[in-house]
């Protein structure tokens, strides 16, 4: 007869012993589709908005005197606001990519990804409304 104890107190107890803990659930795919779709929409949209803003500076070329001064002042202010909105959109998009890939953060990631193109469009509308365009 063997004096060694049976592991886990016997065969019945070994079957009822809990196994390793369940691993944390991750979102299917590390990030989900929201940041990727937002990236594919935001960057081309931002490039078009930036190109439009840069080219629209020429609309003040035929102006002179106080009209040209007012246009330049308003254009500079509007362009700085647009640049700020584009930087904010890039930061929000980057944040949506950098959030840890957890299921509970999926709604936050989707909202941040949605906010990026919205910021680009909002920045464009603010730019268009801020500039004192020539008539």
Short mmCIF file of C-alpha atoms in Angstrom, two decimals:
data_model
loop_
_atom_site.label_atom_id
_atom_site.label_comp_id
_atom_site.label_asym_id
_atom_site.label_seq_id
_atom_site.Cartn_x
_atom_site.Cartn_y
_atom_site.Cartn_z
CA UNK A 1 0.00 0.00 0.00
CA UNK A 2 1.21 3.43 -0.93
CA UNK A 3 1.30 6.18 1.73
CA UNK A 4 1.31 8.99 -0.80
CA UNK A 5 -1.77 11.20 -0.66
CA UNK A 6 -4.01 11.30 -3.69
CA UNK A 7 -3.82 14.71 -5.42
CA UNK A 8 -6.88 16.92 -4.91
CA UNK A 9 -8.26 14.63 -2.25
CA UNK A 10 -9.40 11.88 -4.64
CA UNK A 11 -10.80 11.32 -8.08
CA UNK A 12 -14.21 12.86 -7.33
CA UNK A 13 -12.72 16.14 -6.11
CA UNK A 14 -10.32 16.37 -9.05
CA UNK A 15 -13.27 16.49 -11.46
CA UNK A 16 -14.99 19.32 -9.57
CA UNK A 17 -11.83 21.41 -9.28
CA UNK A 18 -12.15 24.65 -11.28
CA UNK A 19 -9.86 25.08 -14.27
CA UNK A 20 -7.87 28.13 -15.19
CA UNK A 21 -9.76 31.42 -15.22
CA UNK A 22 -11.44 32.50 -18.43
CA UNK A 23 -9.32 34.92 -20.46
CA UNK A 24 -10.66 38.44 -20.96
CA UNK A 25 -12.95 38.77 -23.92
CA UNK A 26 -11.55 40.86 -26.74
CA UNK A 27 -13.41 42.54 -29.53
CA UNK A 28 -13.51 40.51 -32.72
CA UNK A 29 -10.48 41.80 -34.53
CA UNK A 30 -8.22 43.97 -32.46
CA UNK A 31 -9.90 47.31 -33.26
CA UNK A 32 -13.12 46.73 -35.13
CA UNK A 33 -13.92 48.45 -38.42
CA UNK A 34 -14.60 51.98 -37.10
CA UNK A 35 -11.03 53.39 -36.99
CA UNK A 36 -10.18 51.93 -40.39
CA UNK A 37 -13.29 53.31 -42.09
CA UNK A 38 -12.77 56.66 -40.41
CA UNK A 39 -9.15 56.76 -41.55
CA UNK A 40 -10.16 56.01 -45.13
CA UNK A 41 -12.72 58.83 -45.03
CA UNK A 42 -10.98 61.43 -42.87
CA UNK A 43 -7.59 61.74 -44.55
CA UNK A 44 -8.82 62.24 -48.14
CA UNK A 45 -11.53 64.60 -46.90
CA UNK A 46 -9.00 66.59 -44.87
CA UNK A 47 -6.66 66.77 -47.86
CA UNK A 48 -9.45 68.13 -50.08
CA UNK A 49 -10.51 70.68 -47.47
CA UNK A 50 -6.92 71.79 -46.95
CA UNK A 51 -6.36 72.10 -50.71
CA UNK A 52 -9.57 74.10 -51.11
CA UNK A 53 -8.56 76.44 -48.29
CA UNK A 54 -5.07 76.94 -49.68
CA UNK A 55 -6.39 77.66 -53.18
CA UNK A 56 -9.15 79.97 -51.96
CA UNK A 57 -6.53 82.42 -50.70
CA UNK A 58 -6.24 83.55 -54.33
CA UNK A 59 -9.80 84.83 -54.33
CA UNK A 60 -8.53 87.95 -52.58
CA UNK A 61 -5.89 88.71 -55.23
CA UNK A 62 -7.99 91.25 -57.20
CA UNK A 63 -8.79 93.20 -54.02
CA UNK A 64 -6.84 96.21 -52.85
CA UNK A 65 -7.01 98.72 -50.05
CA UNK A 66 -9.22 98.13 -47.02
CA UNK A 67 -11.09 95.26 -48.72
CA UNK A 68 -7.84 93.33 -49.19
CA UNK A 69 -6.82 94.00 -45.61
CA UNK A 70 -10.17 92.79 -44.26
CA UNK A 71 -10.01 89.67 -46.45
CA UNK A 72 -6.44 88.86 -45.39
CA UNK A 73 -7.24 89.31 -41.71
CA UNK A 74 -10.39 87.16 -41.87
CA UNK A 75 -8.72 84.56 -44.09
CA UNK A 76 -5.77 84.19 -41.72
CA UNK A 77 -8.10 83.77 -38.76
CA UNK A 78 -10.32 81.27 -40.61
CA UNK A 79 -7.32 79.31 -41.88
CA UNK A 80 -5.91 79.00 -38.35
CA UNK A 81 -9.28 77.74 -37.14
CA UNK A 82 -9.35 75.20 -39.97
CA UNK A 83 -5.83 74.00 -39.16
CA UNK A 84 -6.82 73.60 -35.52
CA UNK A 85 -9.87 71.54 -36.50
CA UNK A 86 -7.76 69.33 -38.79
CA UNK A 87 -5.21 68.74 -36.04
CA UNK A 88 -8.01 67.91 -33.60
CA UNK A 89 -9.47 65.45 -36.13
CA UNK A 90 -6.07 63.75 -36.49
CA UNK A 91 -5.69 63.57 -32.70
CA UNK A 92 -9.17 62.09 -32.25
CA UNK A 93 -8.53 59.54 -34.99
CA UNK A 94 -5.19 58.58 -33.46
CA UNK A 95 -6.89 58.19 -30.08
CA UNK A 96 -9.46 55.83 -31.61
CA UNK A 97 -6.59 53.65 -32.85
CA UNK A 98 -4.65 53.79 -29.56
CA UNK A 99 -7.47 52.72 -27.25
CA UNK A 100 -6.83 49.22 -25.91
CA UNK A 101 -8.72 46.56 -27.87
CA UNK A 102 -11.33 45.72 -25.24
CA UNK A 103 -14.98 45.01 -25.85
CA UNK A 104 -16.09 47.63 -23.33
CA UNK A 105 -14.14 50.35 -25.20
CA UNK A 106 -15.69 49.54 -28.57
CA UNK A 107 -18.42 52.25 -28.33
CA UNK A 108 -15.85 54.88 -27.32
CA UNK A 109 -13.62 53.84 -30.22
CA UNK A 110 -16.56 54.11 -32.64
CA UNK A 111 -17.56 57.55 -31.33
CA UNK A 112 -14.01 58.85 -31.60
CA UNK A 113 -13.72 57.44 -35.10
CA UNK A 114 -16.99 59.14 -36.08
CA UNK A 115 -15.86 62.44 -34.54
CA UNK A 116 -12.82 62.73 -36.83
CA UNK A 117 -14.61 63.35 -40.15
CA UNK A 118 -17.24 65.42 -38.33
CA UNK A 119 -14.44 67.69 -37.07
CA UNK A 120 -13.10 68.07 -40.61
CA UNK A 121 -16.51 69.10 -41.95
CA UNK A 122 -17.13 71.40 -38.98
CA UNK A 123 -13.74 73.03 -39.45
CA UNK A 124 -14.51 73.60 -43.12
CA UNK A 125 -17.88 75.18 -42.33
CA UNK A 126 -16.29 77.43 -39.70
CA UNK A 127 -13.61 78.42 -42.20
CA UNK A 128 -16.20 79.27 -44.86
CA UNK A 129 -18.24 81.29 -42.35
CA UNK A 130 -15.29 83.15 -40.86
CA UNK A 131 -13.69 84.46 -44.05
CA UNK A 132 -14.96 87.77 -45.42
CA UNK A 133 -15.27 86.63 -49.02
CA UNK A 134 -15.11 89.18 -51.83
CA UNK A 135 -18.33 89.88 -53.69
#
